[in-house]
mmCIF file of N, CA, C and O in Angstrom:
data_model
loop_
_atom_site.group_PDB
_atom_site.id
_atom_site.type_symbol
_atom_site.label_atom_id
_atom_site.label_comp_id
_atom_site.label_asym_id
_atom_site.label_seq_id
_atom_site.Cartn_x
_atom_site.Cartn_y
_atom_site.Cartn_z
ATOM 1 N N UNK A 25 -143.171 -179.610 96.819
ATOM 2 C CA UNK A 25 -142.806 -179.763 98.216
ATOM 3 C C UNK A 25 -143.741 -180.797 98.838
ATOM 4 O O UNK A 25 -144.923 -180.516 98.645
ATOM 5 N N UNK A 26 -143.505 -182.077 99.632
ATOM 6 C CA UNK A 26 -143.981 -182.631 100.580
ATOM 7 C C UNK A 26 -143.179 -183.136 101.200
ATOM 8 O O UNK A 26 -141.966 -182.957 101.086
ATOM 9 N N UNK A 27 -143.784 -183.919 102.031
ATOM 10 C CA UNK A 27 -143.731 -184.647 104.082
ATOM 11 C C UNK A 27 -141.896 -185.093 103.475
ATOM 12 O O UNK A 27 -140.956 -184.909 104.248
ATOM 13 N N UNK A 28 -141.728 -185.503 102.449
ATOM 14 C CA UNK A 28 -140.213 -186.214 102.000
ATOM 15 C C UNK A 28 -139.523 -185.575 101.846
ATOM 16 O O UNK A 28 -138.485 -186.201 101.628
ATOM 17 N N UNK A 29 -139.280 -184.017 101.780
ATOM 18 C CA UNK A 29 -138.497 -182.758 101.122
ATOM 19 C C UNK A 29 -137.963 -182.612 102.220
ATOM 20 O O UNK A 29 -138.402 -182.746 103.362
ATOM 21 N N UNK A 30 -136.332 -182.136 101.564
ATOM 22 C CA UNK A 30 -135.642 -182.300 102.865
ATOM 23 C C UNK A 30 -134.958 -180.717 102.341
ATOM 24 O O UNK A 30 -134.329 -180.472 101.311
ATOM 25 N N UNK A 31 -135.363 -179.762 103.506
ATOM 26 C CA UNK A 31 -134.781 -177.681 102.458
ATOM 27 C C UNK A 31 -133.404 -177.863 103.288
ATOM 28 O O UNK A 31 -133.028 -178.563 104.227
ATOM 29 N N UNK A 32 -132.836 -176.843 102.431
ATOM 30 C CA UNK A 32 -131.429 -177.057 102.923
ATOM 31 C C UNK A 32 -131.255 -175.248 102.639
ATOM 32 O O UNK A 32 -131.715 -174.770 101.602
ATOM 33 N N UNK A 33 -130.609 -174.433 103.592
ATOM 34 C CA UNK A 33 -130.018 -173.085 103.335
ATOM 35 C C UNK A 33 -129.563 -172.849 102.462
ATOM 36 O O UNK A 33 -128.487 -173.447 102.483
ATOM 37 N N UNK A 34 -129.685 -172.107 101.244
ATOM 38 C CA UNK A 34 -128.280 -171.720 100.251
ATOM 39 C C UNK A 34 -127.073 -171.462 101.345
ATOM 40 O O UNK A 34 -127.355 -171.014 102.456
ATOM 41 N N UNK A 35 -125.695 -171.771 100.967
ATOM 42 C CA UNK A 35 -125.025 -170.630 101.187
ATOM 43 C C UNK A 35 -124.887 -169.368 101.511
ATOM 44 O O UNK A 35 -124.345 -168.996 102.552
ATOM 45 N N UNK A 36 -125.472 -168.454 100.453
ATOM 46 C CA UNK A 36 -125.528 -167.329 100.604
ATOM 47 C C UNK A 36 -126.569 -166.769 102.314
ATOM 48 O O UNK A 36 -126.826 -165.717 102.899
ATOM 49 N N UNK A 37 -126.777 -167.864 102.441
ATOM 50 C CA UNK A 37 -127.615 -167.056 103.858
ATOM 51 C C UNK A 37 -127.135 -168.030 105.082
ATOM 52 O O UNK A 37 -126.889 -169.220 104.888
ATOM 53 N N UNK A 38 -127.071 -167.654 105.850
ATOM 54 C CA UNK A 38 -126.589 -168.379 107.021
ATOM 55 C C UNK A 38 -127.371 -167.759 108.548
ATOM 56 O O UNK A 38 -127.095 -166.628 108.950
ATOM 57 N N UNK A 39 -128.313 -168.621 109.263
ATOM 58 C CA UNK A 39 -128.616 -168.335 110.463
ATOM 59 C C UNK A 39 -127.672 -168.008 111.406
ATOM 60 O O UNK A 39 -126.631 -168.633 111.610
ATOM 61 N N UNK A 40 -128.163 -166.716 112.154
ATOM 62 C CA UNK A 40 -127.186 -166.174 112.989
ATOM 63 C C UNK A 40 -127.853 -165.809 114.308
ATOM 64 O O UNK A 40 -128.971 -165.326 114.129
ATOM 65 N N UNK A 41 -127.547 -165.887 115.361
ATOM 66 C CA UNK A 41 -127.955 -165.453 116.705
ATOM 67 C C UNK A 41 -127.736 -163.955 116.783
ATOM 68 O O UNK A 41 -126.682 -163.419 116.439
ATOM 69 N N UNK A 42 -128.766 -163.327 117.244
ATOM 70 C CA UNK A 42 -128.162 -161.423 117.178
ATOM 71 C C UNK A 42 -128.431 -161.460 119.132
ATOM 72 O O UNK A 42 -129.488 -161.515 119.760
ATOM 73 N N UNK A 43 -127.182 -161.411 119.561
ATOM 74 C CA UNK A 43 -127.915 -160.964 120.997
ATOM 75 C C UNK A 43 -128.531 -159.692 121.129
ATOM 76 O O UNK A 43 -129.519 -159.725 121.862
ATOM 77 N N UNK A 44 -128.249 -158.552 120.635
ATOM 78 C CA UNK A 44 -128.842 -157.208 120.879
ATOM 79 C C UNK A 44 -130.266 -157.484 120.714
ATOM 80 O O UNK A 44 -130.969 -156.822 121.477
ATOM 81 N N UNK A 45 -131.017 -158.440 119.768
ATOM 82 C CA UNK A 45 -132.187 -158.741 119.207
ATOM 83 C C UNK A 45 -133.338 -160.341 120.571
ATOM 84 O O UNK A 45 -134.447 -160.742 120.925
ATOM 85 N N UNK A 46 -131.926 -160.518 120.701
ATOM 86 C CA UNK A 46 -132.807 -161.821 121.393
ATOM 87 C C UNK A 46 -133.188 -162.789 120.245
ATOM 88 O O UNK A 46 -134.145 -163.489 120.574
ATOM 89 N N UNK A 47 -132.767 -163.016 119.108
ATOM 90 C CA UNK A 47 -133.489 -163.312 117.916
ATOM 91 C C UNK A 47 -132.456 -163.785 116.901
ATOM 92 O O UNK A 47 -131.356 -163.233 116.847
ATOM 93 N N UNK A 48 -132.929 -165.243 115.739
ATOM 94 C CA UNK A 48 -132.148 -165.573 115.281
ATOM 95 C C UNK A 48 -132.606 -164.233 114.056
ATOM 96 O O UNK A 48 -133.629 -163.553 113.989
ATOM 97 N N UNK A 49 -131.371 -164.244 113.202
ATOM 98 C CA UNK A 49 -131.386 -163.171 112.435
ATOM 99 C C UNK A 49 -131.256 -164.404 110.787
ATOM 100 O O UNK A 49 -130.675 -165.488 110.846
ATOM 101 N N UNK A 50 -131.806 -163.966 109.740
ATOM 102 C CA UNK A 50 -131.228 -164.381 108.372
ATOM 103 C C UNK A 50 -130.458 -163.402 107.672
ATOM 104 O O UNK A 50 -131.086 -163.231 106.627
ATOM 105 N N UNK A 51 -129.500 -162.698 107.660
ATOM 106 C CA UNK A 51 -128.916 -162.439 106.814
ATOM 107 C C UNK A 51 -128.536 -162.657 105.318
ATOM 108 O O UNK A 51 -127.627 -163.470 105.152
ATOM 109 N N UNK A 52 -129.159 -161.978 103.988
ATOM 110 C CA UNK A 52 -128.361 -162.458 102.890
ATOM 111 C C UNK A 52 -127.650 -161.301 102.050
ATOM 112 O O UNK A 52 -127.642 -160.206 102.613
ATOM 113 N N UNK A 53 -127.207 -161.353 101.118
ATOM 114 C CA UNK A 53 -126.702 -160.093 100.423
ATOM 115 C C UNK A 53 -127.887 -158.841 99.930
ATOM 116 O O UNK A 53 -128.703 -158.874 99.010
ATOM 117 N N UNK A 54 -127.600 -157.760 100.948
ATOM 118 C CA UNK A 54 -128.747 -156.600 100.804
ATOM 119 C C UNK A 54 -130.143 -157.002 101.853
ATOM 120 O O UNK A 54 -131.154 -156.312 101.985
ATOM 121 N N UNK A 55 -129.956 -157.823 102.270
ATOM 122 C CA UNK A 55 -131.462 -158.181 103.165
ATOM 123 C C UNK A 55 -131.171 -158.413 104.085
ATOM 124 O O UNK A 55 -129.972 -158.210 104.276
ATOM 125 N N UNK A 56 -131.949 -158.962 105.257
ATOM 126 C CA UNK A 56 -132.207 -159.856 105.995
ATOM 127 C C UNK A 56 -133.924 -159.997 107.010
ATOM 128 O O UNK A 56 -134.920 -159.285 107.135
ATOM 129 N N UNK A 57 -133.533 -161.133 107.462
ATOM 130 C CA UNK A 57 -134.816 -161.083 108.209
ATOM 131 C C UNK A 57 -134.435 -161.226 109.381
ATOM 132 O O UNK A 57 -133.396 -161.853 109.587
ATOM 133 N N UNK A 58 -135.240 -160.637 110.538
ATOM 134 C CA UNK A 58 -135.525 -161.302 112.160
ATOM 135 C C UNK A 58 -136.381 -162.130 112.186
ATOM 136 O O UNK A 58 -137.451 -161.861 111.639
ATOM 137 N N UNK A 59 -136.222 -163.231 112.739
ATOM 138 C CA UNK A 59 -137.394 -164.175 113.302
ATOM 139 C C UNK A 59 -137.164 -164.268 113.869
ATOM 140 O O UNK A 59 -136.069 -164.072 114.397
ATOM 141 N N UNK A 60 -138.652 -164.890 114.363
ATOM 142 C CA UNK A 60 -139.574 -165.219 115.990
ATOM 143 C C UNK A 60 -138.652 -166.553 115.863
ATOM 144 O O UNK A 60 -137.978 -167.201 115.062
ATOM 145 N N UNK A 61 -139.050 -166.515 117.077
ATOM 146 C CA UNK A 61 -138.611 -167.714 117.681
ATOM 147 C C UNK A 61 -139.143 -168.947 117.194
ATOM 148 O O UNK A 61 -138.455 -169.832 117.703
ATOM 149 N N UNK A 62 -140.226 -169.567 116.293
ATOM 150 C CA UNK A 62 -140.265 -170.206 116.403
ATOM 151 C C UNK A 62 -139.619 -170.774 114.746
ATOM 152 O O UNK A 62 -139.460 -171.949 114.412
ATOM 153 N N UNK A 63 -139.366 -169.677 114.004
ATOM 154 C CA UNK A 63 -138.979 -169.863 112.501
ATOM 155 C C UNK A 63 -137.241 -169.903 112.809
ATOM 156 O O UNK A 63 -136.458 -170.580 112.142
ATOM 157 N N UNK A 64 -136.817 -168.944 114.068
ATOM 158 C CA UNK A 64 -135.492 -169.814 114.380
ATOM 159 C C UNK A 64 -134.894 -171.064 114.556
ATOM 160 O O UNK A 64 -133.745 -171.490 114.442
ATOM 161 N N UNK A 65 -136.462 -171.752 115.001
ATOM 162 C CA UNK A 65 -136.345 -172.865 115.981
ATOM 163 C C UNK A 65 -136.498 -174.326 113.931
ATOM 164 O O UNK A 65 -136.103 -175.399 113.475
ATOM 165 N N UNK A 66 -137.149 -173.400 113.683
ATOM 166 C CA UNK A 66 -137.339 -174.456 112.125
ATOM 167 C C UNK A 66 -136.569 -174.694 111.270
ATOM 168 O O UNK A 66 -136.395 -175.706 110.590
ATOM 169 N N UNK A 67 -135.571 -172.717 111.322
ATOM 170 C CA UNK A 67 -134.453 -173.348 110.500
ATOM 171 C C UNK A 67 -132.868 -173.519 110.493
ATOM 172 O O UNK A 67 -131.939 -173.346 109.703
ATOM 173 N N UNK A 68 -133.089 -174.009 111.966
ATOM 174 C CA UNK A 68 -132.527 -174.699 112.621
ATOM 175 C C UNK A 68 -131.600 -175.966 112.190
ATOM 176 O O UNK A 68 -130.411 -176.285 112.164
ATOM 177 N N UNK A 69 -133.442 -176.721 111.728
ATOM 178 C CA UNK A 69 -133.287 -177.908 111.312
ATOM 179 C C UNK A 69 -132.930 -177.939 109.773
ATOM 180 O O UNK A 69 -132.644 -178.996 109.210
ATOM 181 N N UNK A 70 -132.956 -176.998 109.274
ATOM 182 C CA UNK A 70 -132.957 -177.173 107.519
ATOM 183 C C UNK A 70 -131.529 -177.188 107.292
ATOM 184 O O UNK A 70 -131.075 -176.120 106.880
ATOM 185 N N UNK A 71 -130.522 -178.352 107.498
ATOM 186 C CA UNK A 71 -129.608 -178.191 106.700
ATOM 187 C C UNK A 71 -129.279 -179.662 106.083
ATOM 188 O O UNK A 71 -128.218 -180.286 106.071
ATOM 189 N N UNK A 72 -130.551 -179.991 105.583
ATOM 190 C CA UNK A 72 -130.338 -181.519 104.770
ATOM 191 C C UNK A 72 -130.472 -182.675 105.153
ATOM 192 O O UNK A 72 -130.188 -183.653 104.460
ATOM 193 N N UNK A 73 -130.918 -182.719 106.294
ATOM 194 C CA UNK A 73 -130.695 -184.263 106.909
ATOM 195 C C UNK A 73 -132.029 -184.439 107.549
ATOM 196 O O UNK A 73 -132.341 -185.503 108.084
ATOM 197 N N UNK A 74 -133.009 -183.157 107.488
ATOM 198 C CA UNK A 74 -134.420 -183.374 107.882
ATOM 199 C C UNK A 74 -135.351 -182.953 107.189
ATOM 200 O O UNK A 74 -135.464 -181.842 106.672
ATOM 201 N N UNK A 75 -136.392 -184.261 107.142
ATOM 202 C CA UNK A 75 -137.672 -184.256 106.252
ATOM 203 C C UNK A 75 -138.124 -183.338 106.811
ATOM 204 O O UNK A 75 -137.841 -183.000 107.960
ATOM 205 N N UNK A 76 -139.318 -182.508 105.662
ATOM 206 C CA UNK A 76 -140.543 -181.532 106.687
ATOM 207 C C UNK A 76 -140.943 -182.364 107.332
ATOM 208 O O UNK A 76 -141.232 -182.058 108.489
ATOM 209 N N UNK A 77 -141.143 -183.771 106.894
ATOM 210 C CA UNK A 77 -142.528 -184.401 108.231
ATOM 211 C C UNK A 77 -141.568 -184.283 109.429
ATOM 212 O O UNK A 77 -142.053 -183.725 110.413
ATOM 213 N N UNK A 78 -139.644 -184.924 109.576
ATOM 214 C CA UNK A 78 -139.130 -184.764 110.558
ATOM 215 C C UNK A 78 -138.820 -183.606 111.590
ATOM 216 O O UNK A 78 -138.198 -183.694 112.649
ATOM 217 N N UNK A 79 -139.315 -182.677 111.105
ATOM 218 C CA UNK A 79 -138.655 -181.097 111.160
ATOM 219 C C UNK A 79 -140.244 -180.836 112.003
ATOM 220 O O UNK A 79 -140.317 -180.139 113.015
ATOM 221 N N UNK A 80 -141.260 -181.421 111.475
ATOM 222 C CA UNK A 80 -142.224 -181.205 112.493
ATOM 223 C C UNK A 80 -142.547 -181.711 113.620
ATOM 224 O O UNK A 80 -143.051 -181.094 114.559
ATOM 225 N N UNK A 81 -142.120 -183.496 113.564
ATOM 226 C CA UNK A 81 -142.264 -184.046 114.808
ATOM 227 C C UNK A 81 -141.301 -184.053 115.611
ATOM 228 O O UNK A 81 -141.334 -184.777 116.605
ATOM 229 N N UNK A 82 -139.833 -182.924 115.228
ATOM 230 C CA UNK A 82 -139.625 -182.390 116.348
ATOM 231 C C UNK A 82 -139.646 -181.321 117.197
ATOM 232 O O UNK A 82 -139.060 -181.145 118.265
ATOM 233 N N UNK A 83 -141.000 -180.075 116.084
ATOM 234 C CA UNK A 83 -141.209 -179.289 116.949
ATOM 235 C C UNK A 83 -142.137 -179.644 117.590
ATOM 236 O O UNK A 83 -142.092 -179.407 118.797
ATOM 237 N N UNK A 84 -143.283 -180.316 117.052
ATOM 238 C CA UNK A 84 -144.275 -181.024 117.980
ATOM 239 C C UNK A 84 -143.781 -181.478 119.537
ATOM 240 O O UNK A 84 -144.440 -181.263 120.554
ATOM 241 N N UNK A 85 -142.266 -182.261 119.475
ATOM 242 C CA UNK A 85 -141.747 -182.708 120.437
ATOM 243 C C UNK A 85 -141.557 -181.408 121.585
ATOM 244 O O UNK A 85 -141.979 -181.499 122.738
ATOM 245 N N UNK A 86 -140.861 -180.220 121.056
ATOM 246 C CA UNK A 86 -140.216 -179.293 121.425
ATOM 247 C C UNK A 86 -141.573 -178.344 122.175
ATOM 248 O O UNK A 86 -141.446 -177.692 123.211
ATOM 249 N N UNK A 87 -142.472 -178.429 121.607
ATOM 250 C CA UNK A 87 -143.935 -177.554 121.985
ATOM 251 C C UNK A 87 -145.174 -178.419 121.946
ATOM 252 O O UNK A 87 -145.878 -178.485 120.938
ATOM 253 N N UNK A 88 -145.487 -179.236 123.321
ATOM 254 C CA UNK A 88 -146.364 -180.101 123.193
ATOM 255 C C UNK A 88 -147.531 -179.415 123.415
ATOM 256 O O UNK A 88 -148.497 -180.176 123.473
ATOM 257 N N UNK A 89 -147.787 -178.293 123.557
ATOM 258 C CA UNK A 89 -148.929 -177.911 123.730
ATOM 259 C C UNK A 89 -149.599 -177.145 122.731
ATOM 260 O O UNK A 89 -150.787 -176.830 122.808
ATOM 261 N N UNK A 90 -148.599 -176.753 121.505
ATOM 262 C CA UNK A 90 -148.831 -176.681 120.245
ATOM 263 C C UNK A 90 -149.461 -177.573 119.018
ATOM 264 O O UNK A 90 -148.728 -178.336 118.389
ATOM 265 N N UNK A 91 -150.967 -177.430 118.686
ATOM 266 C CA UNK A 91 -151.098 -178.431 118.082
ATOM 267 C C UNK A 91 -150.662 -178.646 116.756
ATOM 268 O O UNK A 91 -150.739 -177.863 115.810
ATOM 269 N N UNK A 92 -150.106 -180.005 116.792
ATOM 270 C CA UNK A 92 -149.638 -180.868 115.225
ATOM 271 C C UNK A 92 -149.648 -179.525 114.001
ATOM 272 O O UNK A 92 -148.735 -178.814 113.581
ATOM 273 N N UNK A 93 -150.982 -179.573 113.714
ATOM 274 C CA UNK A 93 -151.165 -179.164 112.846
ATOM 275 C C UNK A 93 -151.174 -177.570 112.170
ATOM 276 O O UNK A 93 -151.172 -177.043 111.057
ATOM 277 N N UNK A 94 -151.184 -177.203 113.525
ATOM 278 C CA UNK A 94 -150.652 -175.319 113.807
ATOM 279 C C UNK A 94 -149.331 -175.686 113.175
ATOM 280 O O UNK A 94 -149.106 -175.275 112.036
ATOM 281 N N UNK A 95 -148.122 -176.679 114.031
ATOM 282 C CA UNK A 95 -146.658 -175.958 113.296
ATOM 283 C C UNK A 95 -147.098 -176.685 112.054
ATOM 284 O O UNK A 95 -147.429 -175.717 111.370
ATOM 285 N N UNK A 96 -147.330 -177.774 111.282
ATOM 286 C CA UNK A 96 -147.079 -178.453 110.392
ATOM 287 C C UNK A 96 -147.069 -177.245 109.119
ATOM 288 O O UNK A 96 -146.180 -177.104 108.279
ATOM 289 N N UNK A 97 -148.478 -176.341 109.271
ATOM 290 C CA UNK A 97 -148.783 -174.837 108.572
ATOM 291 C C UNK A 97 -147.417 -173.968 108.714
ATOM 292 O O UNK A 97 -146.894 -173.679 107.638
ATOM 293 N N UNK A 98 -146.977 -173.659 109.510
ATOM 294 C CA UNK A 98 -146.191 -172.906 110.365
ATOM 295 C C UNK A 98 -144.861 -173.261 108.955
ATOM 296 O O UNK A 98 -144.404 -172.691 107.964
ATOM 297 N N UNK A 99 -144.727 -174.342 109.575
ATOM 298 C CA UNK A 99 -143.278 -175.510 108.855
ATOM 299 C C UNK A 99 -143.349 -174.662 107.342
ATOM 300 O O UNK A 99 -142.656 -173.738 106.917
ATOM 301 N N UNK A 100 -144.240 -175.236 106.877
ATOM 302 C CA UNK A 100 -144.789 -175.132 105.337
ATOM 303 C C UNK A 100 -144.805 -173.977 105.026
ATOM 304 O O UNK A 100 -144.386 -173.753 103.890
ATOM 305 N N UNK A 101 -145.209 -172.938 105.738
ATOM 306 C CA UNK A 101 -145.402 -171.310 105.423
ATOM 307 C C UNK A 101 -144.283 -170.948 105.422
ATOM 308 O O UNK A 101 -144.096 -169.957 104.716
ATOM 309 N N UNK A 102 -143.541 -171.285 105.861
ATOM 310 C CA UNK A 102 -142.128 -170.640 105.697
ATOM 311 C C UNK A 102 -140.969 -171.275 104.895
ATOM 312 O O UNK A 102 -139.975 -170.652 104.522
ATOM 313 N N UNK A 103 -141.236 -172.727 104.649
ATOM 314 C CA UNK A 103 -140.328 -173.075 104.088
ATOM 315 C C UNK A 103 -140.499 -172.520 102.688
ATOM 316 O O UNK A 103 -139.480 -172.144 102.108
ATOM 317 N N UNK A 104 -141.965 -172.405 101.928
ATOM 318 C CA UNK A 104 -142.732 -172.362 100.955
ATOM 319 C C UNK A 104 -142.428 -170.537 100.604
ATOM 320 O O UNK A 104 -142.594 -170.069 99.477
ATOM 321 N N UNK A 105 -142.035 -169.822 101.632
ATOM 322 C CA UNK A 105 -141.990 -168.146 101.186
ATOM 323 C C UNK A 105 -140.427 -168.584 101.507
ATOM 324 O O UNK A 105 -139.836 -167.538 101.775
ATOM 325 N N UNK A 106 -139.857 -169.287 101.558
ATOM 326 C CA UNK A 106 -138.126 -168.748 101.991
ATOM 327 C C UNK A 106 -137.635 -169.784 100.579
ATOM 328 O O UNK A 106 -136.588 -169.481 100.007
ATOM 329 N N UNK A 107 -137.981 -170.298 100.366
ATOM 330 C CA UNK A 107 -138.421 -171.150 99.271
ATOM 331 C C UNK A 107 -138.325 -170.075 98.113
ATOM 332 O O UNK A 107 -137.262 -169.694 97.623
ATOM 333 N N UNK A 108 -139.562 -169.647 97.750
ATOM 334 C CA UNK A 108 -139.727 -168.417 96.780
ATOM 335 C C UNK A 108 -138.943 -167.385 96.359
ATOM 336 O O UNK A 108 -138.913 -166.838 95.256
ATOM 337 N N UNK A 109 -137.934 -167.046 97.938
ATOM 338 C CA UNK A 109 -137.109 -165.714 97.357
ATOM 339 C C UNK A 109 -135.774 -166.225 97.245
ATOM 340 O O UNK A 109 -134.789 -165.497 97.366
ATOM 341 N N UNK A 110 -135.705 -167.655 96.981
ATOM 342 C CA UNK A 110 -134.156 -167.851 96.726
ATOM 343 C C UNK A 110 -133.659 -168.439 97.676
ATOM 344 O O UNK A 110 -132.489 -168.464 97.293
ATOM 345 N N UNK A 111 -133.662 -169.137 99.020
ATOM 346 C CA UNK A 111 -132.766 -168.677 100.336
ATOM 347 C C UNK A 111 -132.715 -170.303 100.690
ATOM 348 O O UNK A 111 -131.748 -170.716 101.329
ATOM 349 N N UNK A 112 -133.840 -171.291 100.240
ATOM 350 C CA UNK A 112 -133.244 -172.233 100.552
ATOM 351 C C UNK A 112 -133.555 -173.683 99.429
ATOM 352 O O UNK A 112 -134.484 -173.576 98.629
ATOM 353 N N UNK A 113 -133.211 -174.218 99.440
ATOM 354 C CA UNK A 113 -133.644 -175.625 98.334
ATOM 355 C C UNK A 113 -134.187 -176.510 99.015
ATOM 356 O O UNK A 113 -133.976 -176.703 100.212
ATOM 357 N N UNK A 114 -135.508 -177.600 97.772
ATOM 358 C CA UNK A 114 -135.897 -178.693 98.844
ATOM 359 C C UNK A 114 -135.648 -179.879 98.151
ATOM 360 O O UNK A 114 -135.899 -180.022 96.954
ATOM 361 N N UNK A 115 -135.185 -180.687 98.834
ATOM 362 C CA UNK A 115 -134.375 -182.169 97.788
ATOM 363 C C UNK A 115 -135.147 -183.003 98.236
ATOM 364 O O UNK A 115 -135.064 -184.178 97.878
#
């Protein structure tokens, strides 16, 4: 994985809005996750057409008072565990 990897969702999982939750939801077969808002807000961007480095300078954009390098971790921590259990690819 680096700044050039562009993750893309399997199929099998698809981001979903839960209003009862306030929260994007991951759903996959037998699982799912809730996320915070800001791992909603990341994979968002993951459906192929954005680099991690791009995927950060637009949350950077999105949360300027967040520094760089907090989401850049952020980015990476999650792509890197969602990564691991199957859920998304990085090209």
């Amino acid at each position: 994985m680096n700044e050039a990897s562009c993750p893309t969702l399997l199929p099998k999982t698809r981001l979903r809005y839960n209003r009862q939750r306030d929260a994007c939801v991951l759903p996959w077969p037998e699982r799912g996750l809730v996320l915070n808002r800001s791992a909603g807000d990341i994979l968002k961007l993951c459906g192929g057409q954005h680099t991690l480095s791009s995927i950060v300078n637009a949350l950077a954009a999105q949360y300027p008072h967040t520094k760089r390098d907090l989401i850049r971790e952020d980015v990476h921590r999650l792509i890197r565990d969602l990564h691991s259990r199957g859920l998304l690819t990085l090209e």
